Coordinates of N, CA and C in Angstrom, one line a residue:
Chain J
X192 N 76.0 207.3 169.3 CA 75.8 206.2 170.2 C 74.6 206.5 171.1
X193 N 73.5 205.7 170.8 CA 72.3 206.0 171.6 C 72.3 205.2 172.9
X194 N 73.2 204.3 173.1 CA 73.2 203.6 174.3 C 72.1 202.5 174.3
X195 N 72.0 201.8 175.4 CA 71.0 200.7 175.6 C 69.7 201.4 176.1
X196 N 68.6 201.1 175.5 CA 67.3 201.6 175.9 C 66.4 200.5 176.3
X197 N 65.5 200.8 177.3 CA 64.6 199.9 177.8 C 63.2 200.5 177.9
X198 N 62.2 199.7 177.6 CA 60.8 200.2 177.6 C 59.9 199.2 178.2
X199 N 58.9 199.5 179.1 CA 58.8 200.9 179.6 C 59.8 201.1 180.7
X200 N 59.8 202.3 181.3 CA 60.7 202.6 182.4 C 60.1 202.2 183.7
X201 N 58.8 202.3 183.7 CA 58.0 201.9 184.9 C 56.8 201.0 184.5
X202 N 56.5 200.0 185.3 CA 55.3 199.2 185.1 C 54.7 198.8 186.4
X203 N 53.4 199.1 186.5 CA 52.7 198.7 187.7 C 51.6 197.7 187.2
X204 N 51.6 196.6 187.9 CA 50.6 195.6 187.4 C 50.0 194.9 188.7
X205 N 48.9 194.2 188.4 CA 48.3 193.4 189.5 C 48.8 192.0 189.5
X206 N 48.9 191.4 190.6 CA 49.3 190.0 190.8 C 48.5 189.1 189.8
X207 N 49.2 188.3 189.1 CA 48.6 187.4 188.2 C 48.6 187.8 186.8
X208 N 48.9 189.1 186.5 CA 48.9 189.6 185.2 C 50.3 189.2 184.5
X209 N 50.3 189.3 183.2 CA 51.5 189.1 182.4 C 52.1 190.4 182.1
X210 N 53.4 190.5 182.1 CA 54.1 191.8 181.6 C 55.2 191.4 180.7
X211 N 55.5 192.4 179.8 CA 56.6 192.2 178.8 C 57.4 193.4 178.8
X212 N 58.7 193.3 178.9 CA 59.7 194.4 178.8 C 60.5 194.3 177.5
X213 N 60.9 195.4 177.0 CA 61.7 195.4 175.8 C 63.1 196.0 176.1
X214 N 64.1 195.5 175.4 CA 65.5 196.1 175.5 C 66.0 196.2 174.1
X215 N 66.5 197.4 173.8 CA 67.2 197.7 172.6 C 68.7 197.9 172.9
X216 N 69.5 197.0 172.5 CA 71.0 197.1 172.8 C 71.7 198.1 171.9
X217 N 72.9 198.4 172.2 CA 73.7 199.2 171.3 C 73.8 198.4 170.0
X218 N 73.7 199.1 168.8 CA 73.4 198.4 167.6 C 74.4 197.3 167.2
X219 N 75.6 197.5 167.4 CA 76.6 196.5 166.9 C 76.9 195.5 167.9
X220 N 76.3 195.5 169.1 CA 76.6 194.5 170.1 C 75.9 193.2 169.8
X221 N 76.7 192.1 169.9 CA 76.2 190.8 169.7 C 75.7 190.1 170.9
X222 N 76.1 190.6 172.1 CA 75.8 189.9 173.4 C 74.8 190.7 174.2
X223 N 73.9 190.1 174.8 CA 72.8 190.8 175.5 C 72.5 190.0 176.8
X224 N 72.4 190.7 177.9 CA 72.2 190.1 179.2 C 70.9 190.8 179.9
X225 N 70.2 190.0 180.7 CA 69.2 190.5 181.6 C 69.6 190.3 183.0
X226 N 69.4 191.3 183.8 CA 69.7 191.2 185.3 C 68.4 191.7 186.0
X227 N 68.4 191.3 187.3 CA 67.3 191.8 188.1 C 67.9 192.4 189.4
X228 N 67.4 193.6 189.8 CA 68.0 194.2 191.0 C 66.8 194.5 191.9
X229 N 66.9 194.0 193.1 CA 65.9 194.3 194.2 C 66.6 195.3 195.1
X230 N 65.7 195.9 196.0 CA 66.1 197.0 196.8 C 67.2 196.6 197.8
X231 N 68.3 197.3 197.8 CA 69.4 197.0 198.7 C 70.4 196.0 198.2
X232 N 70.1 195.5 197.0 CA 71.0 194.4 196.4 C 71.6 194.9 195.1
X233 N 72.7 194.2 194.8 CA 73.3 194.5 193.4 C 72.5 193.7 192.4
X234 N 72.7 194.0 191.1 CA 72.1 193.3 190.1 C 72.4 191.8 190.1
X235 N 71.4 190.9 189.8 CA 71.7 189.5 189.7 C 71.4 189.0 188.3
X236 N 72.2 188.2 187.8 CA 72.1 187.7 186.4 C 70.9 186.8 186.2
X237 N 70.2 187.1 185.1 CA 69.0 186.2 184.8 C 69.3 185.4 183.5
X238 N 69.7 186.0 182.4 CA 69.9 185.2 181.2 C 70.8 186.0 180.2
X239 N 71.4 185.2 179.3 CA 72.4 185.7 178.3 C 72.1 185.2 176.9
X240 N 72.2 186.1 176.0 CA 72.0 185.8 174.6 C 73.3 186.2 173.8
X241 N 73.7 185.3 172.9 CA 74.7 185.7 171.9 C 74.0 185.6 170.6
X242 N 73.9 186.8 169.9 CA 73.1 187.0 168.8 C 71.7 186.6 169.1
X243 N 71.0 185.6 168.4 CA 69.7 185.3 168.7 C 69.6 184.1 169.7
X244 N 70.7 183.4 170.0 CA 70.7 182.2 170.8 C 70.8 182.5 172.3
X245 N 69.8 182.0 173.0 CA 69.9 182.1 174.5 C 70.8 181.0 175.0
X246 N 71.9 181.4 175.5 CA 73.0 180.4 175.9 C 73.0 180.1 177.3
X247 N 72.5 180.9 178.2 CA 72.6 180.7 179.6 C 71.4 181.2 180.3
X248 N 70.9 180.5 181.3 CA 69.8 180.9 182.2 C 70.2 180.7 183.6
X249 N 69.8 181.7 184.5 CA 70.1 181.5 185.9 C 69.0 180.7 186.5
X250 N 69.3 180.1 187.7 CA 68.2 179.4 188.4 C 67.2 180.4 188.9
X251 N 67.5 181.7 188.9 CA 66.5 182.7 189.3 C 65.4 182.8 188.2
X252 N 65.6 182.3 187.0 CA 64.7 182.4 185.9 C 63.7 181.3 186.0
X253 N 62.6 181.5 186.7 CA 61.6 180.4 186.9 C 60.9 180.2 185.6
X254 N 60.0 179.2 185.6 CA 59.2 178.8 184.4 C 58.3 179.9 183.9
X255 N 58.0 180.9 184.8 CA 57.1 182.0 184.5 C 57.8 183.1 183.7
X256 N 59.1 183.0 183.6 CA 59.9 183.9 182.9 C 60.3 183.4 181.5
X257 N 60.2 184.2 180.5 CA 60.8 183.8 179.2 C 61.4 185.0 178.5
X258 N 62.5 184.8 177.8 CA 63.2 185.8 177.1 C 63.5 185.4 175.7
X259 N 63.4 186.4 174.8 CA 63.7 186.1 173.4 C 64.5 187.2 172.8
X260 N 65.2 186.9 171.8 CA 66.0 187.9 171.0 C 65.9 187.4 169.5
X261 N 64.7 187.6 168.9 CA 64.4 186.9 167.7 C 65.3 187.1 166.5
X262 N 65.8 188.3 166.3 CA 66.6 188.6 165.2 C 68.0 189.0 165.6
X263 N 68.4 188.7 166.8 CA 69.7 189.1 167.3 C 69.8 190.6 167.5
X264 N 68.7 191.3 167.6 CA 68.8 192.7 167.9 C 68.1 193.0 169.2
X265 N 66.8 193.5 169.2 CA 66.2 193.8 170.5 C 65.8 192.5 171.2
X266 N 65.5 192.6 172.5 CA 65.2 191.4 173.3 C 63.9 191.8 174.1
X267 N 63.1 190.8 174.4 CA 62.0 190.9 175.3 C 62.1 190.0 176.4
X268 N 61.6 190.4 177.6 CA 61.5 189.6 178.8 C 60.1 189.6 179.2
X269 N 59.5 188.4 179.3 CA 58.1 188.3 179.7 C 58.0 187.6 181.0
X270 N 57.1 188.1 181.9 CA 56.9 187.4 183.1 C 55.4 187.1 183.1
X271 N 55.0 185.8 183.3 CA 53.7 185.4 183.3 C 53.2 185.2 184.8
X272 N 51.9 185.5 185.0 CA 51.3 185.3 186.3 C 52.2 185.9 187.4
X273 N 52.4 187.2 187.3 CA 53.3 187.9 188.1 C 52.9 187.7 189.6
X274 N 54.0 187.8 190.4 CA 53.8 187.6 191.9 C 54.5 188.9 192.5
X275 N 54.1 189.1 193.8 CA 54.6 190.3 194.4 C 56.2 190.2 194.5
X276 N 56.7 189.0 194.6 CA 58.1 188.9 194.7 C 58.9 189.2 193.4
X277 N 58.1 189.4 192.3 CA 58.8 189.8 191.1 C 59.0 191.3 191.0
X278 N 58.5 192.0 192.0 CA 58.8 193.5 192.0 C 60.3 193.7 192.1
X279 N 60.8 194.5 191.2 CA 62.3 194.7 191.1 C 62.5 195.6 189.9
X280 N 63.8 196.0 189.8 CA 64.3 196.7 188.6 C 64.9 195.7 187.7
X281 N 64.4 195.6 186.5 CA 65.0 194.7 185.5 C 65.9 195.4 184.5
X282 N 67.1 195.0 184.5 CA 68.2 195.7 183.8 C 68.6 194.9 182.6
X283 N 68.9 195.6 181.5 CA 69.4 194.9 180.3 C 70.8 195.5 180.1
X284 N 71.7 194.7 179.6 CA 73.0 195.1 179.3 C 73.4 194.5 177.9
X285 N 74.3 195.1 177.2 CA 74.8 194.6 176.0 C 76.4 194.8 175.9
X286 N 77.0 193.9 175.1 CA 78.4 194.1 174.9 C 78.8 193.5 173.5
X287 N 80.0 193.8 173.0 CA 80.4 193.3 171.8 C 81.7 192.4 172.1
X288 N 81.7 191.2 171.6 CA 82.9 190.4 171.8 C 82.9 189.2 170.9
X289 N 84.1 188.7 170.6 CA 84.2 187.5 169.8 C 84.9 186.4 170.6
X290 N 85.5 186.7 171.7 CA 86.2 185.7 172.5 C 85.6 185.5 173.8
X291 N 86.4 185.3 174.8 CA 86.0 185.1 176.2 C 85.1 186.3 176.6
X292 N 83.9 186.1 177.0 CA 83.1 187.2 177.4 C 83.3 187.7 178.8
X293 N 84.1 187.0 179.6 CA 84.4 187.5 180.9 C 85.0 188.9 180.9
X294 N 85.7 189.2 179.8 CA 86.4 190.5 179.8 C 85.6 191.6 179.1
X295 N 84.5 191.3 178.6 CA 83.6 192.3 177.9 C 83.3 193.5 178.9
X296 N 83.2 194.7 178.3 CA 82.5 195.7 179.1 C 81.0 195.7 178.8
X297 N 80.2 195.5 179.8 CA 78.8 195.5 179.6 C 78.2 196.9 179.8
X298 N 77.4 197.3 178.8 CA 76.8 198.6 178.9 C 75.3 198.4 179.3
X299 N 74.9 199.1 180.3 CA 73.6 198.9 180.9 C 72.6 200.0 180.5
X300 N 71.3 199.5 180.3 CA 70.2 200.4 180.1 C 69.7 201.0 181.4
X301 N 68.8 201.9 181.4 CA 68.3 202.5 182.6 C 67.4 201.7 183.5
X302 N 66.9 200.5 182.9 CA 66.1 199.6 183.7 C 64.6 199.8 183.5
X303 N 63.9 198.8 183.8 CA 62.4 198.9 183.9 C 62.0 198.5 185.4
X304 N 61.4 199.4 186.0 CA 61.0 199.2 187.4 C 59.6 198.6 187.4
X305 N 59.5 197.3 187.9 CA 58.2 196.6 188.0 C 57.7 196.6 189.4
X306 N 56.5 197.0 189.6 CA 55.8 197.0 190.8 C 54.6 196.1 190.7
X307 N 54.5 195.0 191.5 CA 53.4 194.1 191.4 C 52.5 194.3 192.7
X308 N 51.3 194.7 192.4 CA 50.4 195.0 193.6 C 49.6 193.7 194.0
Chain U
X191 N 79.9 179.3 197.9 CA 79.2 180.0 196.7 C 80.0 181.2 196.4
X192 N 80.0 181.5 195.1 CA 80.7 182.8 194.7 C 80.0 184.0 195.2
X193 N 80.8 185.0 195.6 CA 80.2 186.2 196.1 C 81.2 187.4 196.0
X194 N 80.6 188.6 196.1 CA 81.4 189.8 196.1 C 80.9 190.5 197.4
X195 N 81.8 191.0 198.2 CA 81.4 191.7 199.4 C 81.8 193.1 199.4
X196 N 80.9 194.0 199.6 CA 81.2 195.4 199.7 C 80.9 195.7 201.2
X197 N 81.9 196.0 201.9 CA 81.8 196.0 203.4 C 81.0 197.2 203.9
X198 N 80.9 198.2 203.2 CA 80.1 199.4 203.7 C 78.9 199.7 202.8
X199 N 77.8 199.8 203.4 CA 76.6 200.1 202.6 C 76.5 201.6 202.3
X200 N 77.0 202.4 203.2 CA 76.9 203.8 203.1 C 78.2 204.4 203.5
X201 N 78.7 205.4 202.8 CA 80.0 206.1 203.2 C 79.7 207.6 203.0
X202 N 79.5 208.3 204.1 CA 79.4 209.8 204.1 C 80.8 210.4 204.2
X203 N 81.1 211.4 203.4 CA 82.4 212.1 203.5 C 82.2 213.6 203.1
X204 N 83.1 214.4 203.5 CA 83.0 215.8 203.2 C 83.8 216.0 201.9
X205 N 83.4 217.0 201.2 CA 84.0 217.4 199.9 C 85.5 217.6 200.1
X206 N 86.3 217.2 199.2 CA 87.8 217.3 199.2 C 88.4 216.3 200.1
X207 N 87.7 215.5 200.8 CA 88.3 214.4 201.6 C 88.6 213.2 200.8
X208 N 89.6 212.4 201.2 CA 89.8 211.1 200.5 C 88.8 210.1 200.9
X209 N 88.6 209.1 200.0 CA 87.6 208.1 200.3 C 88.1 206.7 199.8
X210 N 87.7 205.7 200.5 CA 88.0 204.3 200.0 C 86.8 203.5 200.1
X211 N 86.4 202.9 199.0 CA 85.2 201.9 199.1 C 85.8 200.5 198.9
X212 N 85.4 199.7 199.9 CA 86.0 198.4 199.9 C 85.2 197.3 199.2
X213 N 86.0 196.4 198.6 CA 85.4 195.3 197.8 C 86.3 194.1 198.0
X214 N 85.7 193.0 198.4 CA 86.4 191.7 198.5 C 85.6 190.6 197.7
X215 N 86.2 189.6 197.1 CA 85.6 188.6 196.3 C 86.0 187.3 196.8
X216 N 85.2 186.2 196.4 CA 85.7 184.9 196.8 C 86.7 184.4 195.8
X217 N 87.5 183.5 196.2 CA 88.7 183.2 195.4 C 88.3 182.5 194.1
X218 N 89.2 182.5 193.1 CA 88.8 182.0 191.8 C 90.1 181.6 191.0
X219 N 90.0 180.8 190.1 CA 91.1 180.4 189.2 C 91.5 181.7 188.4
X220 N 90.5 182.3 187.8 CA 90.7 183.5 187.0 C 89.6 184.4 187.3
X221 N 89.9 185.7 187.4 CA 88.8 186.7 187.7 C 89.1 188.0 187.1
X222 N 88.1 188.7 186.7 CA 88.2 190.0 186.2 C 87.3 190.9 187.0
X223 N 87.8 192.1 187.3 CA 87.1 193.0 188.3 C 86.7 194.3 187.7
X224 N 85.6 194.8 188.1 CA 84.9 196.0 187.6 C 84.4 196.8 188.8
X225 N 84.4 198.1 188.6 CA 83.6 199.0 189.4 C 82.6 199.7 188.5
X226 N 81.4 199.7 188.8 CA 80.3 200.4 188.1 C 79.8 201.5 189.1
X227 N 79.3 202.6 188.5 CA 78.7 203.7 189.3 C 77.3 204.0 188.7
X228 N 76.5 204.2 189.7 CA 75.1 204.6 189.3 C 74.7 205.9 189.9
X229 N 74.6 207.0 189.1 CA 74.2 208.3 189.6 C 72.7 208.3 189.7
X230 N 72.2 209.1 190.5 CA 70.7 209.2 190.8 C 69.9 209.2 189.5
X231 N 69.0 208.3 189.4 CA 68.1 208.2 188.2 C 68.8 207.9 186.9
X232 N 69.9 207.3 187.0 CA 70.6 206.9 185.8 C 71.0 205.4 185.8
X233 N 71.4 204.8 184.7 CA 71.8 203.5 184.6 C 73.2 203.3 185.1
X234 N 73.6 202.0 185.3 CA 75.0 201.7 185.7 C 76.0 202.1 184.6
X235 N 77.1 202.7 185.0 CA 78.1 203.0 184.0 C 79.4 202.4 184.5
X236 N 80.2 201.9 183.6 CA 81.5 201.4 184.0 C 82.4 202.5 184.4
X237 N 83.1 202.3 185.6 CA 84.0 203.3 186.1 C 85.4 202.9 185.7
X238 N 85.8 201.7 186.0 CA 87.1 201.1 185.7 C 87.0 199.6 185.8
X239 N 88.1 199.0 185.2 CA 88.1 197.5 185.2 C 89.6 197.0 185.2
X240 N 89.7 195.9 185.8 CA 91.0 195.2 185.8 C 90.9 193.9 185.1
X241 N 91.7 193.7 184.0 CA 91.7 192.4 183.3 C 93.0 191.7 183.5
X242 N 94.1 192.4 183.3 CA 95.4 191.9 183.4 C 96.4 193.0 183.5
X243 N 97.7 192.7 183.7 CA 98.7 193.7 183.6 C 98.9 194.4 185.0
X244 N 99.1 195.7 184.9 CA 99.3 196.5 186.1 C 98.1 196.3 187.1
X245 N 98.4 196.1 188.3 CA 97.3 195.9 189.3 C 96.6 197.2 189.7
X246 N 97.2 198.3 189.3 CA 96.5 199.6 189.6 C 95.9 200.1 188.4
X247 N 94.6 200.4 188.4 CA 93.8 200.9 187.3 C 93.2 202.2 187.7
X248 N 93.1 203.1 186.7 CA 92.5 204.4 187.0 C 91.4 204.7 186.1
X249 N 90.5 205.6 186.6 CA 89.4 206.1 185.7 C 89.7 207.5 185.3
X250 N 88.9 208.1 184.4 CA 89.2 209.4 183.9 C 88.8 210.5 184.9
X251 N 88.0 210.2 185.9 CA 87.6 211.2 186.8 C 88.3 211.1 188.2
X252 N 89.5 210.5 188.2 CA 90.3 210.5 189.4 C 90.2 209.3 190.3
X253 N 89.3 208.4 190.1 CA 89.2 207.2 190.9 C 90.3 206.2 190.5
X254 N 90.8 205.4 191.4 CA 91.7 204.3 191.1 C 91.3 203.1 192.0
X255 N 91.7 201.9 191.5 CA 91.5 200.7 192.2 C 92.7 199.8 192.1
X256 N 93.0 199.0 193.1 CA 94.1 198.1 193.0 C 93.7 196.7 193.3
X257 N 94.1 195.9 192.3 CA 93.8 194.4 192.5 C 94.8 193.8 193.4
X258 N 94.4 193.2 194.5 CA 95.3 192.5 195.4 C 94.9 191.1 195.5
X259 N 95.6 190.2 194.8 CA 95.2 188.8 194.7 C 95.3 188.1 196.0
X260 N 96.4 188.4 196.8 CA 96.6 187.7 198.1 C 95.4 188.0 199.0
X261 N 94.9 189.2 199.0 CA 93.8 189.6 199.9 C 92.5 189.5 199.2
X262 N 92.4 189.1 198.0 CA 91.2 189.0 197.1 C 90.4 190.3 197.3
X263 N 91.1 191.4 197.0 CA 90.4 192.7 197.2 C 90.6 193.6 195.9
X264 N 89.7 194.5 195.8 CA 89.7 195.5 194.7 C 89.1 196.8 195.2
X265 N 89.8 197.4 196.1 CA 89.2 198.6 196.7 C 89.3 199.8 195.8
X266 N 88.3 200.6 195.9 CA 88.2 201.9 195.1 C 88.6 203.1 195.9
X267 N 89.5 203.9 195.4 CA 89.9 205.1 196.1 C 89.9 206.3 195.3
X268 N 89.7 207.5 196.0 CA 89.9 208.8 195.3 C 90.5 209.7 196.4
X269 N 91.5 210.4 196.0 CA 92.2 211.2 197.0 C 91.4 212.5 197.5
X270 N 90.5 212.9 196.6 CA 89.8 214.2 196.9 C 88.4 214.1 196.2
X271 N 87.3 213.9 196.9 CA 86.0 213.8 196.3 C 85.3 215.1 196.1
X272 N 84.4 215.1 195.1 CA 83.6 216.2 194.8 C 82.1 215.9 195.0
X273 N 81.3 216.9 195.2 CA 79.9 216.7 195.4 C 79.3 215.9 194.2
X274 N 79.8 216.0 193.0 CA 79.3 215.3 191.9 C 79.7 213.8 191.9
X275 N 80.5 213.4 192.9 CA 80.8 211.9 193.0 C 79.7 211.2 193.8
X276 N 78.8 211.9 194.3 CA 77.7 211.3 195.1 C 76.9 210.3 194.2
X277 N 76.9 209.1 194.5 CA 76.3 208.0 193.7 C 76.4 206.7 194.4
X278 N 75.9 205.7 193.8 CA 76.1 204.3 194.4 C 77.1 203.6 193.5
X279 N 78.0 202.9 194.2 CA 79.1 202.3 193.5 C 79.0 200.8 193.7
X280 N 79.1 200.0 192.6 CA 79.0 198.6 192.7 C 80.3 197.9 192.2
X281 N 80.8 197.0 193.0 CA 81.9 196.2 192.6 C 81.4 194.9 192.0
X282 N 82.0 194.4 190.9 CA 81.6 193.3 190.2 C 82.7 192.4 189.8
X283 N 82.5 191.1 189.6 CA 83.6 190.2 189.1 C 82.9 189.4 188.0
X284 N 83.8 188.9 187.1 CA 83.4 187.9 186.2 C 84.5 186.9 186.1
X285 N 84.2 185.8 185.4 CA 85.2 184.7 185.4 C 84.7 183.6 186.2
X286 N 85.4 182.5 186.2 CA 84.9 181.3 186.8 C 85.2 181.4 188.3
X287 N 84.1 181.6 189.1 CA 84.2 181.8 190.5 C 83.7 180.5 191.2
X288 N 84.6 179.7 191.7 CA 84.2 178.5 192.4 C 83.2 177.7 191.7
X289 N 83.5 177.5 190.4 CA 82.6 176.6 189.6 C 81.5 177.4 188.9
X290 N 81.4 178.7 189.2 CA 80.3 179.4 188.6 C 80.5 179.7 187.1
X291 N 79.6 180.5 186.6 CA 79.6 180.8 185.2 C 80.7 181.8 184.8
X292 N 81.1 181.7 183.5 CA 82.0 182.8 183.0 C 81.2 183.9 182.3
X293 N 81.6 185.1 182.4 CA 81.0 186.1 181.6 C 79.9 186.9 182.4
X294 N 79.2 186.2 183.2 CA 78.1 187.0 183.9 C 78.7 187.7 185.1
X295 N 78.4 189.0 185.1 CA 78.9 189.8 186.2 C 78.2 189.4 187.5
X296 N 79.0 189.2 188.6 CA 78.5 189.0 189.9 C 78.7 190.3 190.7
X297 N 77.7 190.9 191.2 CA 77.8 192.2 191.8 C 77.8 192.1 193.3
X298 N 78.4 193.1 194.0 CA 78.2 193.3 195.4 C 76.9 194.1 195.6
X299 N 76.6 194.3 196.9 CA 75.3 195.0 197.2 C 75.4 196.5 197.0
X300 N 76.5 197.0 196.7 CA 76.7 198.4 196.5 C 77.0 199.2 197.7
X301 N 77.7 200.4 197.5 CA 78.0 201.3 198.5 C 77.6 202.7 198.1
X302 N 76.8 203.3 198.9 CA 76.3 204.7 198.6 C 77.2 205.7 199.1
X303 N 77.9 206.4 198.2 CA 78.8 207.5 198.6 C 78.0 208.8 198.6
X304 N 78.1 209.4 199.8 CA 77.4 210.7 199.9 C 78.5 211.8 200.3
X305 N 78.6 212.7 199.3 CA 79.6 213.8 199.5 C 78.9 215.0 200.0
X306 N 79.4 215.5 201.1 CA 78.7 216.7 201.7 C 79.6 217.9 201.6
X307 N 79.0 219.1 201.5 CA 79.8 220.3 201.4 C 80.5 220.7 202.7

């Protein structure tokens, strides 16, 4: 079990640049989540995929954010025209489930820390 | 609005002392409760969860939490802590909270437990 992996672990960028993060979930997991965590706060939900379908997006996910999971395996999160307020830890989680997903155990990756200068 | 409240941002204790980390959530038709732990420089790990059945749930490393529906609480306790328990602990809920989404974890702000020798 290799766990959930995320790449890169750290990213420093200048305001206005685009960034892309990658998440590789646990291989048999069909469900994938993105969360954002800012300093002093708990993680906040951004978006959810079941297999390759993006089924839910938070109001936190502005038009500058886009996420994909093209083959139902790895996922990418892109932020266009980054702003200083985007500085945060971006967490990916995955789970396996066939029924109500409220009861799933979500397994988290180590996160990508984004700093926008 | 749905929310999870962790009443203490930091809890310092001495080794072998008991500890309680408090968690309260907004009321819901159905709710599932989780405690996650984040050790320094590591990702979030599930510590324990309540889905149904016995209101007292235990982890493999001596923590326990009790679901109290009337008080909408899910406090985490350990009778005797070790230095290695030093970490940040997050309470989370899923389920339909006041009209919110199912499945997405809603986290508290976290409690930093610092165990001193």
